[in-house]
Short mmCIF file of N, CA and C in Angstrom, two decimals:
data_model
loop_
_atom_site.label_atom_id
_atom_site.label_comp_id
_atom_site.label_asym_id
_atom_site.label_seq_id
_atom_site.Cartn_x
_atom_site.Cartn_y
_atom_site.Cartn_z
N MET A 1309 5.63 45.40 23.23
CA MET A 1309 4.61 45.85 22.33
C MET A 1309 3.77 44.63 21.92
N SER A 1310 2.50 44.78 21.93
CA SER A 1310 1.62 43.67 21.57
C SER A 1310 1.14 43.83 20.13
N ASN A 1311 0.91 42.69 19.52
CA ASN A 1311 0.41 42.68 18.15
C ASN A 1311 -1.11 42.62 18.17
N VAL A 1312 -1.70 43.34 17.28
CA VAL A 1312 -3.15 43.31 17.15
C VAL A 1312 -3.48 42.46 15.93
N ILE A 1313 -4.29 41.44 16.16
CA ILE A 1313 -4.70 40.56 15.07
C ILE A 1313 -6.18 40.79 14.82
N ARG A 1314 -6.49 41.07 13.60
CA ARG A 1314 -7.88 41.33 13.24
C ARG A 1314 -8.66 40.02 13.26
N TRP A 1315 -9.78 40.03 13.94
CA TRP A 1315 -10.62 38.84 14.05
C TRP A 1315 -11.36 38.63 12.74
N ASN A 1316 -11.29 37.40 12.24
CA ASN A 1316 -11.96 37.06 11.01
C ASN A 1316 -12.91 35.90 11.30
N PRO A 1317 -14.22 36.17 11.38
CA PRO A 1317 -15.15 35.09 11.74
C PRO A 1317 -15.17 33.97 10.70
N PHE A 1318 -14.90 34.26 9.46
CA PHE A 1318 -14.91 33.22 8.43
C PHE A 1318 -13.77 32.22 8.63
N ARG A 1319 -12.61 32.71 9.08
CA ARG A 1319 -11.50 31.82 9.38
C ARG A 1319 -11.87 30.89 10.52
N GLU A 1320 -12.54 31.42 11.52
CA GLU A 1320 -12.98 30.60 12.67
C GLU A 1320 -13.98 29.53 12.22
N ILE A 1321 -14.93 29.92 11.37
CA ILE A 1321 -15.93 28.98 10.88
C ILE A 1321 -15.28 27.89 10.02
N ALA A 1322 -14.34 28.28 9.17
CA ALA A 1322 -13.65 27.31 8.32
C ALA A 1322 -12.86 26.31 9.16
N GLU A 1323 -12.19 26.77 10.19
CA GLU A 1323 -11.44 25.87 11.07
C GLU A 1323 -12.38 24.92 11.80
N MET A 1324 -13.50 25.42 12.27
CA MET A 1324 -14.48 24.57 12.95
C MET A 1324 -15.02 23.51 11.97
N GLN A 1325 -15.27 23.90 10.73
CA GLN A 1325 -15.75 22.95 9.72
C GLN A 1325 -14.72 21.85 9.47
N ARG A 1326 -13.44 22.20 9.39
CA ARG A 1326 -12.38 21.20 9.20
C ARG A 1326 -12.34 20.22 10.36
N GLN A 1327 -12.51 20.73 11.57
CA GLN A 1327 -12.49 19.85 12.73
C GLN A 1327 -13.70 18.90 12.73
N PHE A 1328 -14.87 19.42 12.40
CA PHE A 1328 -16.06 18.56 12.30
C PHE A 1328 -15.88 17.50 11.22
N ASP A 1329 -15.37 17.91 10.07
CA ASP A 1329 -15.15 16.96 8.98
C ASP A 1329 -14.21 15.84 9.42
N ARG A 1330 -13.13 16.20 10.10
CA ARG A 1330 -12.18 15.19 10.55
C ARG A 1330 -12.82 14.22 11.54
N VAL A 1331 -13.60 14.72 12.48
CA VAL A 1331 -14.26 13.86 13.46
C VAL A 1331 -15.23 12.91 12.77
N PHE A 1332 -16.07 13.42 11.87
CA PHE A 1332 -17.04 12.56 11.21
C PHE A 1332 -16.39 11.61 10.23
N ASP A 1333 -15.34 12.05 9.54
CA ASP A 1333 -14.63 11.15 8.63
C ASP A 1333 -14.03 9.98 9.39
N ASP A 1334 -13.41 10.26 10.53
CA ASP A 1334 -12.79 9.19 11.32
C ASP A 1334 -13.83 8.25 11.91
N ALA A 1335 -14.94 8.79 12.40
CA ALA A 1335 -15.93 7.98 13.09
C ALA A 1335 -16.82 7.19 12.16
N TRP A 1336 -17.13 7.72 10.99
CA TRP A 1336 -18.13 7.10 10.13
C TRP A 1336 -17.54 6.48 8.88
N ARG A 1337 -16.24 6.40 8.82
CA ARG A 1337 -15.59 5.84 7.64
C ARG A 1337 -15.91 4.35 7.54
N GLY A 1338 -16.28 3.92 6.36
CA GLY A 1338 -16.62 2.52 6.13
C GLY A 1338 -15.39 1.69 5.85
N THR A 1339 -15.58 0.39 5.67
CA THR A 1339 -14.47 -0.53 5.42
C THR A 1339 -13.72 -0.15 4.17
N GLU A 1340 -14.44 0.17 3.09
CA GLU A 1340 -13.75 0.50 1.85
C GLU A 1340 -12.89 1.74 2.01
N ALA A 1341 -13.36 2.72 2.78
CA ALA A 1341 -12.57 3.94 2.97
C ALA A 1341 -11.33 3.65 3.79
N ARG A 1342 -11.42 2.75 4.77
CA ARG A 1342 -10.25 2.42 5.56
C ARG A 1342 -9.21 1.68 4.75
N MET A 1343 -9.63 0.97 3.74
CA MET A 1343 -8.71 0.22 2.90
C MET A 1343 -8.20 1.14 1.79
N GLY A 1344 -7.62 2.23 2.17
CA GLY A 1344 -7.13 3.20 1.20
C GLY A 1344 -5.71 2.88 0.80
N THR A 1345 -4.97 3.89 0.45
CA THR A 1345 -3.64 3.70 -0.11
C THR A 1345 -2.68 3.08 0.88
N ASN A 1346 -2.85 3.30 2.16
CA ASN A 1346 -1.92 2.74 3.12
C ASN A 1346 -2.13 1.26 3.36
N TRP A 1347 -3.26 0.73 2.92
CA TRP A 1347 -3.51 -0.68 3.13
C TRP A 1347 -2.58 -1.52 2.28
N MET A 1348 -2.28 -1.08 1.08
CA MET A 1348 -1.45 -1.84 0.16
C MET A 1348 -0.16 -1.06 -0.11
N PRO A 1349 0.87 -1.30 0.68
CA PRO A 1349 2.12 -0.59 0.43
C PRO A 1349 2.75 -1.07 -0.87
N ILE A 1350 3.31 -0.13 -1.63
CA ILE A 1350 3.94 -0.47 -2.90
C ILE A 1350 5.31 0.17 -2.99
N ASP A 1351 6.14 -0.41 -3.84
CA ASP A 1351 7.41 0.17 -4.25
C ASP A 1351 7.40 0.21 -5.76
N VAL A 1352 7.80 1.33 -6.35
CA VAL A 1352 7.93 1.44 -7.79
C VAL A 1352 9.37 1.87 -8.07
N THR A 1353 10.06 1.07 -8.85
CA THR A 1353 11.43 1.40 -9.22
C THR A 1353 11.54 1.42 -10.74
N GLU A 1354 12.52 2.19 -11.22
CA GLU A 1354 12.74 2.31 -12.66
C GLU A 1354 14.14 1.83 -12.99
N THR A 1355 14.23 1.01 -14.03
CA THR A 1355 15.52 0.58 -14.55
C THR A 1355 15.64 1.08 -15.98
N GLU A 1356 16.72 0.78 -16.63
CA GLU A 1356 16.86 1.20 -18.03
C GLU A 1356 15.92 0.42 -18.94
N ASN A 1357 15.42 -0.73 -18.49
CA ASN A 1357 14.50 -1.55 -19.29
C ASN A 1357 13.03 -1.28 -19.00
N GLY A 1358 12.71 -0.61 -17.91
CA GLY A 1358 11.31 -0.36 -17.58
C GLY A 1358 11.11 -0.14 -16.10
N PHE A 1359 9.94 -0.52 -15.64
CA PHE A 1359 9.55 -0.30 -14.25
C PHE A 1359 9.31 -1.64 -13.55
N THR A 1360 9.47 -1.63 -12.24
CA THR A 1360 9.08 -2.75 -11.41
C THR A 1360 8.17 -2.21 -10.31
N VAL A 1361 7.00 -2.83 -10.18
CA VAL A 1361 6.05 -2.46 -9.13
C VAL A 1361 5.92 -3.67 -8.22
N VAL A 1362 6.16 -3.46 -6.92
CA VAL A 1362 6.03 -4.52 -5.94
C VAL A 1362 4.96 -4.09 -4.94
N ALA A 1363 3.95 -4.94 -4.75
CA ALA A 1363 2.84 -4.62 -3.86
C ALA A 1363 2.65 -5.75 -2.85
N ASP A 1364 2.50 -5.39 -1.59
CA ASP A 1364 2.22 -6.38 -0.55
C ASP A 1364 0.71 -6.61 -0.47
N LEU A 1365 0.31 -7.86 -0.69
CA LEU A 1365 -1.10 -8.24 -0.63
C LEU A 1365 -1.25 -9.52 0.18
N PRO A 1366 -0.98 -9.45 1.48
CA PRO A 1366 -1.00 -10.67 2.29
C PRO A 1366 -2.39 -11.27 2.41
N GLY A 1367 -2.43 -12.59 2.43
CA GLY A 1367 -3.68 -13.30 2.66
C GLY A 1367 -4.56 -13.46 1.44
N LEU A 1368 -4.12 -13.00 0.28
CA LEU A 1368 -4.93 -13.12 -0.93
C LEU A 1368 -4.38 -14.22 -1.82
N SER A 1369 -5.25 -14.79 -2.62
CA SER A 1369 -4.79 -15.69 -3.67
C SER A 1369 -4.66 -14.87 -4.95
N ALA A 1370 -3.95 -15.41 -5.92
CA ALA A 1370 -3.75 -14.69 -7.19
C ALA A 1370 -5.09 -14.42 -7.87
N GLU A 1371 -6.08 -15.28 -7.66
CA GLU A 1371 -7.40 -15.10 -8.27
C GLU A 1371 -8.15 -13.91 -7.69
N ASP A 1372 -7.77 -13.46 -6.49
CA ASP A 1372 -8.44 -12.33 -5.83
C ASP A 1372 -7.91 -10.98 -6.30
N ILE A 1373 -6.88 -10.97 -7.16
CA ILE A 1373 -6.21 -9.73 -7.54
C ILE A 1373 -6.46 -9.43 -9.02
N ASN A 1374 -6.80 -8.18 -9.32
CA ASN A 1374 -6.98 -7.72 -10.70
C ASN A 1374 -5.93 -6.65 -10.99
N VAL A 1375 -5.29 -6.76 -12.16
CA VAL A 1375 -4.30 -5.79 -12.60
C VAL A 1375 -4.75 -5.27 -13.96
N ASN A 1376 -4.78 -3.94 -14.09
CA ASN A 1376 -5.23 -3.32 -15.33
C ASN A 1376 -4.33 -2.12 -15.64
N LEU A 1377 -3.98 -1.96 -16.92
CA LEU A 1377 -3.22 -0.80 -17.35
C LEU A 1377 -4.01 -0.11 -18.45
N HIS A 1378 -4.37 1.16 -18.21
CA HIS A 1378 -5.14 1.93 -19.19
C HIS A 1378 -4.64 3.36 -19.17
N ASP A 1379 -4.24 3.87 -20.32
CA ASP A 1379 -3.71 5.23 -20.45
C ASP A 1379 -2.56 5.48 -19.47
N ASP A 1380 -1.67 4.49 -19.36
CA ASP A 1380 -0.49 4.56 -18.50
C ASP A 1380 -0.83 4.76 -17.02
N VAL A 1381 -2.02 4.32 -16.63
CA VAL A 1381 -2.39 4.27 -15.21
C VAL A 1381 -2.58 2.80 -14.85
N LEU A 1382 -1.74 2.33 -13.94
CA LEU A 1382 -1.79 0.95 -13.48
C LEU A 1382 -2.75 0.87 -12.30
N THR A 1383 -3.71 -0.04 -12.38
CA THR A 1383 -4.67 -0.22 -11.29
C THR A 1383 -4.55 -1.64 -10.75
N ILE A 1384 -4.34 -1.74 -9.46
CA ILE A 1384 -4.32 -3.03 -8.77
C ILE A 1384 -5.54 -3.02 -7.85
N SER A 1385 -6.42 -4.01 -8.02
CA SER A 1385 -7.65 -4.03 -7.23
C SER A 1385 -8.00 -5.46 -6.87
N GLY A 1386 -8.98 -5.60 -6.00
CA GLY A 1386 -9.42 -6.92 -5.60
C GLY A 1386 -10.35 -6.83 -4.41
N GLU A 1387 -10.46 -7.94 -3.71
CA GLU A 1387 -11.33 -7.99 -2.55
C GLU A 1387 -10.73 -8.90 -1.49
N VAL A 1388 -10.73 -8.41 -0.26
CA VAL A 1388 -10.35 -9.23 0.89
C VAL A 1388 -11.65 -9.70 1.51
N LYS A 1389 -11.85 -11.01 1.54
CA LYS A 1389 -13.09 -11.56 2.06
C LYS A 1389 -12.99 -11.79 3.55
N ARG A 1390 -14.08 -11.55 4.23
CA ARG A 1390 -14.14 -11.76 5.68
C ARG A 1390 -14.25 -13.25 5.96
N ALA A 1391 -13.49 -13.71 6.92
CA ALA A 1391 -13.56 -15.11 7.32
C ALA A 1391 -14.89 -15.37 8.02
N GLU A 1392 -15.37 -16.59 7.91
CA GLU A 1392 -16.63 -16.92 8.58
C GLU A 1392 -16.48 -16.80 10.08
N GLU A 1393 -17.50 -16.23 10.70
CA GLU A 1393 -17.49 -16.07 12.15
C GLU A 1393 -18.52 -17.00 12.75
N HIS A 1394 -18.20 -17.55 13.90
CA HIS A 1394 -19.13 -18.41 14.60
C HIS A 1394 -20.01 -17.56 15.51
N GLU A 1395 -21.24 -17.97 15.65
CA GLU A 1395 -22.20 -17.19 16.46
C GLU A 1395 -21.79 -17.09 17.91
N ASP A 1396 -21.10 -18.10 18.43
CA ASP A 1396 -20.73 -18.09 19.85
C ASP A 1396 -19.43 -17.34 20.13
N ASN A 1397 -18.77 -16.79 19.08
CA ASN A 1397 -17.55 -16.01 19.28
C ASN A 1397 -17.89 -14.53 19.43
N ARG A 1398 -17.20 -13.88 20.36
CA ARG A 1398 -17.36 -12.45 20.57
C ARG A 1398 -16.03 -11.78 20.30
N ALA A 1399 -16.03 -10.80 19.42
CA ALA A 1399 -14.79 -10.11 19.06
C ALA A 1399 -14.29 -9.29 20.23
N VAL A 1400 -13.03 -9.44 20.55
CA VAL A 1400 -12.38 -8.65 21.60
C VAL A 1400 -11.61 -7.50 20.95
N VAL A 1401 -10.89 -7.79 19.88
CA VAL A 1401 -10.17 -6.79 19.10
C VAL A 1401 -10.43 -7.11 17.63
N ARG A 1402 -10.78 -6.09 16.86
CA ARG A 1402 -11.01 -6.29 15.42
C ARG A 1402 -10.33 -5.16 14.67
N GLU A 1403 -9.15 -5.44 14.10
CA GLU A 1403 -8.40 -4.43 13.37
C GLU A 1403 -8.23 -4.77 11.90
N ARG A 1404 -8.43 -6.01 11.53
CA ARG A 1404 -8.26 -6.39 10.13
C ARG A 1404 -9.40 -5.83 9.30
N THR A 1405 -9.07 -5.40 8.09
CA THR A 1405 -10.08 -4.80 7.23
C THR A 1405 -10.46 -5.76 6.12
N TYR A 1406 -11.69 -5.62 5.66
CA TYR A 1406 -12.24 -6.48 4.63
C TYR A 1406 -12.94 -5.63 3.59
N GLY A 1407 -13.12 -6.19 2.43
CA GLY A 1407 -13.87 -5.50 1.39
C GLY A 1407 -13.02 -5.24 0.16
N HIS A 1408 -13.56 -4.44 -0.73
CA HIS A 1408 -12.88 -4.12 -1.99
C HIS A 1408 -11.75 -3.12 -1.74
N PHE A 1409 -10.71 -3.24 -2.52
CA PHE A 1409 -9.62 -2.29 -2.47
C PHE A 1409 -9.18 -1.97 -3.90
N SER A 1410 -8.55 -0.82 -4.06
CA SER A 1410 -8.05 -0.41 -5.36
C SER A 1410 -6.92 0.57 -5.15
N ARG A 1411 -5.88 0.44 -5.95
CA ARG A 1411 -4.74 1.36 -5.90
C ARG A 1411 -4.37 1.71 -7.32
N ARG A 1412 -4.29 2.99 -7.62
CA ARG A 1412 -3.95 3.48 -8.96
C ARG A 1412 -2.58 4.14 -8.91
N ILE A 1413 -1.75 3.80 -9.90
CA ILE A 1413 -0.42 4.36 -9.99
C ILE A 1413 -0.25 4.94 -11.38
N SER A 1414 -0.03 6.24 -11.46
CA SER A 1414 0.24 6.88 -12.75
C SER A 1414 1.69 6.66 -13.11
N MET A 1415 1.92 5.99 -14.21
CA MET A 1415 3.29 5.71 -14.63
C MET A 1415 3.86 6.99 -15.27
N PRO A 1416 5.11 7.30 -14.99
CA PRO A 1416 5.69 8.57 -15.46
C PRO A 1416 5.95 8.61 -16.97
N THR A 1417 6.07 7.45 -17.60
CA THR A 1417 6.28 7.39 -19.05
C THR A 1417 5.40 6.27 -19.60
N PRO A 1418 5.15 6.26 -20.90
CA PRO A 1418 4.30 5.22 -21.49
C PRO A 1418 4.85 3.81 -21.22
N VAL A 1419 3.92 2.87 -21.01
CA VAL A 1419 4.26 1.49 -20.69
C VAL A 1419 3.64 0.58 -21.74
N ASP A 1420 4.39 -0.42 -22.19
CA ASP A 1420 3.90 -1.41 -23.15
C ASP A 1420 3.13 -2.48 -22.37
N ALA A 1421 1.81 -2.47 -22.47
CA ALA A 1421 0.97 -3.40 -21.70
C ALA A 1421 1.26 -4.85 -22.07
N ASP A 1422 1.61 -5.12 -23.32
CA ASP A 1422 1.88 -6.49 -23.74
C ASP A 1422 3.17 -7.05 -23.14
N GLY A 1423 4.05 -6.19 -22.72
CA GLY A 1423 5.32 -6.63 -22.17
C GLY A 1423 5.32 -6.83 -20.66
N ILE A 1424 4.21 -6.62 -20.00
CA ILE A 1424 4.15 -6.74 -18.53
C ILE A 1424 4.19 -8.20 -18.11
N GLN A 1425 5.05 -8.48 -17.14
CA GLN A 1425 5.12 -9.81 -16.54
C GLN A 1425 4.74 -9.68 -15.08
N ALA A 1426 3.95 -10.65 -14.59
CA ALA A 1426 3.47 -10.62 -13.21
C ALA A 1426 3.82 -11.91 -12.50
N THR A 1427 4.27 -11.78 -11.25
CA THR A 1427 4.46 -12.94 -10.38
C THR A 1427 3.81 -12.62 -9.05
N TYR A 1428 3.33 -13.66 -8.38
CA TYR A 1428 2.71 -13.50 -7.06
C TYR A 1428 3.21 -14.63 -6.18
N ASP A 1429 3.97 -14.27 -5.16
CA ASP A 1429 4.57 -15.27 -4.30
C ASP A 1429 4.55 -14.80 -2.86
N ASN A 1430 4.01 -15.64 -1.97
CA ASN A 1430 3.96 -15.35 -0.54
C ASN A 1430 3.36 -13.98 -0.23
N GLY A 1431 2.29 -13.62 -0.93
CA GLY A 1431 1.61 -12.37 -0.66
C GLY A 1431 2.23 -11.14 -1.27
N VAL A 1432 3.21 -11.31 -2.14
CA VAL A 1432 3.89 -10.18 -2.78
C VAL A 1432 3.67 -10.26 -4.29
N LEU A 1433 3.03 -9.23 -4.84
CA LEU A 1433 2.80 -9.11 -6.27
C LEU A 1433 3.93 -8.30 -6.87
N THR A 1434 4.58 -8.84 -7.93
CA THR A 1434 5.65 -8.13 -8.61
C THR A 1434 5.26 -8.00 -10.08
N LEU A 1435 5.21 -6.78 -10.56
CA LEU A 1435 4.91 -6.49 -11.96
C LEU A 1435 6.16 -5.87 -12.57
N THR A 1436 6.61 -6.42 -13.71
CA THR A 1436 7.79 -5.90 -14.38
C THR A 1436 7.42 -5.53 -15.80
#
């Protein structure tokens, strides 16, 4: 026995729109869009004394990183600067991303901003 499925042109149009959106998003995405949440991997752990946030930020100096806590939302942001390129060099592979980045983490409970301690060592930012 065969099943009869009612054709719905709106479902077809919606699926086609999703496919177009995905193609254009992938092809035309700028540097800032590529530097999304996956660019800066983080770990957030909770202890009885508070939270620890560890973020990998390779290649940056501490001066390139901004940390802000407002309404229990922690924001880590900054900028990865592009290295100077020589005119006679031709890129063969270019996968590294440059530009501004930002990552927001909603803390599950209120955080005392005055009690936050930060360390930055070998490209790893640790906030306690």
